[in-house]
Amino acid sequence: MRTIQASDITDTVASMVRDAGVRLPDDVKAAFRRHMREETTPAAKEIFRQLLENAELAEETGLPLCQDCGLAVFFVEIGEDVRVEGSLKQAIEQGMIRAYAEGYLRKSSCDPMTRANTGDNSPAIIHFDFVPGDRIRIAFMAKGGGSENMSRVTMLTPAQGWKGIREFVLRRVVEAGPNPCPPIMLGIGIGGTFEKAPVMAKHALLRGLEDRHPDPAVAKMEDELLADINRLGIGPMGLGGATTCLGVKIEMAPCHIASLPLAVNVQCHSIRHREVVI
Amino acid sequence: MAEFHLTTPLTDADTTQLTAGDVVFITGTIYTARDAAHKRLMDLIDSGVQLPFPLEGSIIYYVGPSPAPPGRPIGAAGPTTSYRMDSYAPRLHALGQKASIGKGKRSDEVKAALRENMAVYFGATGGAGALLSKCITAARVIAFDDLGPEAIRELTVENFPVLVINDTKGGELYAKPDLAAVGLD
Ligand code: SF4
């Protein structure tokens, strides 16, 4: 049994959350550069130029990449042979709160009815899981509201199958149009239950843009959807162009014989996530 | 696609010369308001109380900036999604608001209000919050301080870059998705 101090977790989380708010991952920047070259219209090229300049400026100045610094979503894998001295949950939440305060990140969490801001971006939304081993893996994502609002869950019938999935995803992207700050990334959860599908969809957004799904059949579905979405011509910021989507990531799980749950989680181009293993 | 430099407050002559797709650089004073602030503005109008800023010729920027770090007037300040303000916008345009700045689609009601009141809808680059903050030289909260990021701020801007998305004549810039290309209609 390995012991980890809760305070160490707080420090680690604070620095990863703060860093995620101001520094765009390298794979995202590389994708911007590539698509800027490939786009043919001045407007589409100009959007990528601005996004790259924005990323540079944020890094230089420490200003957040986007004013919407998101709700704080964590996926935590806890090794079964590790013990935390103190509260793991509190440690993560405290690290997040510190990062949003010290990093001048916007606190966007509010009461759903009174709309009163909680003031410190709490609560963090944390998904816990247990895995073999003596380590803790903490993945963080800053999830902005504009793209999150464009996400949807549906319960298809088994008969609808791949055709139904494909149509639902494409119609969702069309309906979202310029709203979620395209170019977007899509996390898709297929199967499970009503609540499992969107958790998978969100988890899928943690994968790198270049990451290939290990199952070739699923990888093919991802490729097909990505190509189709980019045929729609919505383009960066909805101004038209070849890049509506940067990547499609699917997670699947077995479901009930009567069901085909489907969740589409839309991620904007400001793909802010980090992962640490303690 | 033409380029214009406009100074606030805007007049009919300013807005009617614009066509969807034009690039505009705004200099002067603009006001921030998003969801909660719009709701309160409606309450003030309903009760006949004076608004915290003059609507005549005004530009409302849909933004909830991140906190200003020491030495800067404002934090990151990119646009928020506009459709959430659609239920409020026609009324404000009827009372003199000349433009809004945001991102994403507007409702048919808003587009009709733009035509009727010779107003326009500008788009700023979503997610370019750090970059856009460079064009904001001063910021101060003028109403609803308790709303935090959603408070109404008076921003002084210099050459703030926007695109005309919806113009006064019904023109719209956003691309129509090519449904046929993927076998949908
Ligand atoms: S959708 Fe993303 S990039 Fe756009 S404003 Fe929201 S968080 Fe920022």
CSV table of C-alpha atoms in Angstrom, one decimal, chain B residues 28-164:
chain,number,residue,atom,x,y,z
B,28,GLY,CA,-14.9,54.3,-28.6
B,29,THR,CA,-17.1,53.0,-25.8
B,30,ILE,CA,-19.0,49.7,-25.8
B,31,TYR,CA,-21.0,48.0,-23.1
B,32,THR,CA,-20.8,44.5,-21.9
B,33,ALA,CA,-23.9,42.5,-21.0
B,34,ARG,CA,-24.7,38.8,-21.1
B,35,ASP,CA,-27.5,36.6,-19.8
B,36,ALA,CA,-28.1,37.8,-16.2
B,37,ALA,CA,-27.5,41.5,-17.1
B,38,HIS,CA,-30.0,41.4,-19.9
B,39,LYS,CA,-32.6,40.0,-17.6
B,40,ARG,CA,-32.0,42.9,-15.2
B,41,LEU,CA,-32.1,45.4,-18.0
B,42,MET,CA,-35.5,44.2,-19.0
B,43,ASP,CA,-36.7,44.6,-15.4
B,44,LEU,CA,-35.4,48.2,-15.4
B,45,ILE,CA,-37.2,48.9,-18.6
B,46,ASP,CA,-40.4,47.4,-17.3
B,47,SER,CA,-40.3,49.5,-14.2
B,48,GLY,CA,-39.4,52.7,-16.1
B,49,VAL,CA,-36.1,53.1,-14.4
B,50,GLN,CA,-33.2,54.7,-16.3
B,51,LEU,CA,-30.8,52.3,-17.8
B,52,PRO,CA,-27.1,52.3,-16.6
B,53,PHE,CA,-25.9,53.4,-20.0
B,54,PRO,CA,-27.5,55.2,-23.0
B,55,LEU,CA,-29.0,52.8,-25.5
B,56,GLU,CA,-29.1,55.3,-28.3
B,57,GLY,CA,-26.4,54.3,-30.8
B,58,SER,CA,-25.0,51.8,-28.4
B,59,ILE,CA,-23.0,48.6,-29.0
B,60,ILE,CA,-23.5,45.8,-26.6
B,61,TYR,CA,-20.8,43.2,-26.4
B,62,TYR,CA,-21.9,39.8,-25.2
B,63,VAL,CA,-18.9,38.9,-23.0
B,64,GLY,CA,-18.1,37.9,-19.5
B,65,PRO,CA,-14.4,38.7,-19.2
B,66,SER,CA,-12.0,36.8,-17.0
B,67,PRO,CA,-10.7,38.8,-14.0
B,68,ALA,CA,-8.1,41.5,-14.8
B,69,PRO,CA,-4.6,40.5,-13.6
B,70,PRO,CA,-2.5,43.2,-12.0
B,71,GLY,CA,-1.4,45.9,-14.5
B,72,ARG,CA,-4.1,45.1,-17.1
B,73,PRO,CA,-7.5,46.7,-17.6
B,74,ILE,CA,-9.2,43.4,-18.3
B,75,GLY,CA,-8.6,39.7,-18.6
B,76,ALA,CA,-9.4,37.6,-21.6
B,77,ALA,CA,-12.5,39.0,-23.3
B,78,GLY,CA,-13.8,37.1,-26.3
B,79,PRO,CA,-17.5,36.9,-27.3
B,80,THR,CA,-20.0,34.5,-25.8
B,81,THR,CA,-22.7,32.7,-27.8
B,82,SER,CA,-25.4,35.2,-28.8
B,83,TYR,CA,-28.6,33.2,-29.2
B,84,ARG,CA,-29.1,33.2,-25.4
B,85,MET,CA,-29.7,37.0,-25.7
B,86,ASP,CA,-32.2,36.6,-28.6
B,87,SER,CA,-35.3,37.0,-26.5
B,88,TYR,CA,-34.0,40.4,-25.2
B,89,ALA,CA,-32.3,41.9,-28.3
B,90,PRO,CA,-35.4,43.0,-30.3
B,91,ARG,CA,-36.6,45.2,-27.5
B,92,LEU,CA,-33.3,46.8,-26.9
B,93,HIS,CA,-32.9,47.5,-30.7
B,94,ALA,CA,-36.3,49.1,-30.7
B,95,LEU,CA,-35.0,51.4,-27.9
B,96,GLY,CA,-32.0,52.5,-29.8
B,97,GLN,CA,-29.3,49.8,-29.5
B,98,LYS,CA,-27.4,49.8,-32.8
B,99,ALA,CA,-25.3,46.7,-32.7
B,100,SER,CA,-24.3,43.7,-30.7
B,101,ILE,CA,-21.1,41.8,-30.8
B,102,GLY,CA,-21.1,38.0,-30.2
B,103,LYS,CA,-20.7,34.7,-31.9
B,104,GLY,CA,-23.1,32.2,-33.5
B,105,LYS,CA,-26.5,32.4,-35.1
B,106,ARG,CA,-29.4,34.8,-34.3
B,107,SER,CA,-33.1,34.1,-34.4
B,108,ASP,CA,-35.4,35.3,-37.1
B,109,GLU,CA,-36.9,37.8,-34.6
B,110,VAL,CA,-33.5,39.4,-34.1
B,111,LYS,CA,-32.8,39.6,-37.8
B,112,ALA,CA,-36.1,41.3,-38.3
B,113,ALA,CA,-35.3,43.7,-35.5
B,114,LEU,CA,-32.0,44.5,-37.2
B,115,ARG,CA,-33.8,45.4,-40.4
B,116,GLU,CA,-36.5,47.4,-38.7
B,117,ASN,CA,-34.1,49.5,-36.6
B,118,MET,CA,-31.2,49.7,-39.0
B,119,ALA,CA,-29.0,47.8,-36.6
B,120,VAL,CA,-26.3,45.2,-37.2
B,121,TYR,CA,-24.9,42.0,-35.6
B,122,PHE,CA,-21.2,41.8,-35.4
B,123,GLY,CA,-19.2,38.6,-34.9
B,124,ALA,CA,-15.9,38.5,-33.0
B,125,THR,CA,-13.6,35.5,-33.1
B,126,GLY,CA,-14.8,33.1,-30.4
B,127,GLY,CA,-12.1,31.8,-28.1
B,128,ALA,CA,-9.6,34.6,-29.0
B,129,GLY,CA,-10.1,36.1,-25.6
B,130,ALA,CA,-6.5,37.0,-24.9
B,131,LEU,CA,-6.0,38.5,-28.4
B,132,LEU,CA,-9.2,40.6,-28.3
B,133,SER,CA,-8.3,42.0,-24.8
B,134,LYS,CA,-5.4,43.8,-26.5
B,135,CYS,CA,-7.9,46.2,-28.1
B,136,ILE,CA,-9.6,47.1,-24.8
B,137,THR,CA,-7.7,50.0,-23.1
B,138,ALA,CA,-10.0,50.6,-20.1
B,139,ALA,CA,-12.8,48.8,-18.3
B,140,ARG,CA,-15.0,49.7,-15.4
B,141,VAL,CA,-18.1,48.1,-13.9
B,142,ILE,CA,-21.1,50.5,-14.2
B,143,ALA,CA,-23.9,48.2,-13.0
B,144,PHE,CA,-24.8,45.0,-11.3
B,145,ASP,CA,-21.4,44.5,-9.6
B,146,ASP,CA,-22.8,41.5,-7.7
B,147,LEU,CA,-23.0,39.6,-11.0
B,148,GLY,CA,-19.2,39.3,-11.1
B,149,PRO,CA,-18.2,38.3,-14.6
B,150,GLU,CA,-21.7,39.1,-15.8
B,151,ALA,CA,-21.8,42.7,-14.5
B,152,ILE,CA,-22.2,45.5,-17.0
B,153,ARG,CA,-18.9,47.1,-17.9
B,154,GLU,CA,-18.1,50.2,-19.9
B,155,LEU,CA,-15.2,49.3,-22.2
B,156,THR,CA,-13.0,51.7,-24.0
B,157,VAL,CA,-11.9,50.0,-27.2
B,158,GLU,CA,-9.4,50.9,-30.0
B,159,ASN,CA,-9.7,49.3,-33.4
B,160,PHE,CA,-11.7,46.3,-31.9
B,161,PRO,CA,-12.0,43.9,-34.9
B,162,VAL,CA,-15.4,42.5,-35.9
B,163,LEU,CA,-17.1,41.0,-38.9
B,164,VAL,CA,-20.5,42.0,-40.1
